[in-house]
XYZ file of C-alpha atoms in Angstrom:
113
model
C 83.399 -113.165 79.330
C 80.641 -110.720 79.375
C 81.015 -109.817 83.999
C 85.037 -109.253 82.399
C 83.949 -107.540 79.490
C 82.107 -105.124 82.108
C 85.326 -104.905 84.541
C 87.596 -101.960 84.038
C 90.574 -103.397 83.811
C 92.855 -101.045 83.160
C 95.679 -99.605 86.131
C 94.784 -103.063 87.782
C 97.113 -105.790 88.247
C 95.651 -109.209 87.459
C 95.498 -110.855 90.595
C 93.424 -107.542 92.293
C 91.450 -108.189 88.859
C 90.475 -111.250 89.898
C 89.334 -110.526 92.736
C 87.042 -107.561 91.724
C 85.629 -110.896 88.977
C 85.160 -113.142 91.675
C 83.255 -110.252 93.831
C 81.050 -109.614 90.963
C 79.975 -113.179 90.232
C 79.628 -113.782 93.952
C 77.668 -110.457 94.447
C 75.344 -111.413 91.552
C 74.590 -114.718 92.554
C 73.922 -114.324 96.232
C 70.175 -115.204 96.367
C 71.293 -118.330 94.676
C 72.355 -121.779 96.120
C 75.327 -122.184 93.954
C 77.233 -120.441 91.106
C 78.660 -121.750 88.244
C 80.868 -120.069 86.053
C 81.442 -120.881 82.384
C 84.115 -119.406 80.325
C 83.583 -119.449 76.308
C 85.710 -121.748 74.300
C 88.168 -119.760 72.258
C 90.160 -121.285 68.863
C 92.508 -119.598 66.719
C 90.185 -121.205 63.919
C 86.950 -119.488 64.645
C 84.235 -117.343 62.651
C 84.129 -114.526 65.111
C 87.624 -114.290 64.475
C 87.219 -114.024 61.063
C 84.176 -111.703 61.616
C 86.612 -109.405 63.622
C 89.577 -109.186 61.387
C 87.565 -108.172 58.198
C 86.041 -105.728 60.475
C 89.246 -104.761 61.852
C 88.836 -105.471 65.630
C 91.073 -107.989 66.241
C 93.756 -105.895 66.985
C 95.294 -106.979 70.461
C 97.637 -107.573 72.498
C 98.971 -111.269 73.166
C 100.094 -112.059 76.497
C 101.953 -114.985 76.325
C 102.350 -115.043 80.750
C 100.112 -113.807 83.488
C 101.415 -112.473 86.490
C 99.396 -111.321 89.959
C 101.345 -108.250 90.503
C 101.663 -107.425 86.601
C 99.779 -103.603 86.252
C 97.228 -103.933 83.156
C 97.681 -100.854 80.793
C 95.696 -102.097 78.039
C 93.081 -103.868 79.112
C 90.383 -103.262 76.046
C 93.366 -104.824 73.784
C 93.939 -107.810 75.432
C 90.556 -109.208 75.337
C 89.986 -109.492 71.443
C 93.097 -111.715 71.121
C 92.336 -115.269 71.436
C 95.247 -116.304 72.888
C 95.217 -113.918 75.579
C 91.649 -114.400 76.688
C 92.301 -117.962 76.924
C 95.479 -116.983 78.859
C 93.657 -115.056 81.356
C 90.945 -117.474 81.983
C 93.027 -120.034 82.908
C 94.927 -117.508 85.092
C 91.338 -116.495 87.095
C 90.962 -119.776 87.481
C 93.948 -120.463 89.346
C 93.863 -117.183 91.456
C 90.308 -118.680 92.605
C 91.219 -122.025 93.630
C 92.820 -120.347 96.622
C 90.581 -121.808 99.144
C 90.651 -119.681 101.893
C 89.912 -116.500 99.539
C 87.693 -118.185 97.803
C 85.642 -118.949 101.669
C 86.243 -116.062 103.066
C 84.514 -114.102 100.165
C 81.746 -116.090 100.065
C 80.878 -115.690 103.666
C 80.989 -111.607 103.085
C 78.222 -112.172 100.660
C 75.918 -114.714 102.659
C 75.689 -112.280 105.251
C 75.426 -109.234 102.993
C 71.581 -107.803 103.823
């Protein structure tokens, strides 16, 4: 959560978001022989949620669907609701199994000097 936590997300639609995620991780990790990326684990039933509504930050927006073309318009709400980050996570994940993307992207950054 913290490379999407970094992304501005807003006036993007979630499947070019992905991509600029996928970039990021792949752009990062270059010099390295294989990435790995790990999502937190996110329950309704949770301290940080607790933490954030007696602070009054858990304000946001549920998504309940995810779709590529979708245009994001508030992107710093949707992130402190549990729901949605789950929501999107399991969307990026499915906008990176596409294969061919996936290759394609990785081959930019093995030959990137």
């Amino acid at each position: 959560m913290a490379l999407l936590q970094r992304l501005i997300g807003q006036g993007q639609t979630f499947a070019h978001l992905a991509k600029i995620a996928l970039d990021l991780a792949l752009r990062e990790g270059r010099d390295s022989g294989s990435i790995n990326v790990v999502f937190d684990v996110y329950r309704e039933v949770f301290i940080k949620n607790a933490e954030r509504r007696k602070r009054g930050s858990d304000e946001g927006v549920r998504f309940k669907t995810f779709a590529s073309g979708h245009e994001i318009r508030q992107w710093r709400k949707l992130l402190p609701d549990p729901y949605s980050r789950s929501s999107l996570i399991r969307f990026l994940i499915e906008e990176w199994k596409d294969e061919k993307d996936r290759e394609h992207r990785q081959q930019d950054y093995l030959h990137d000097p």
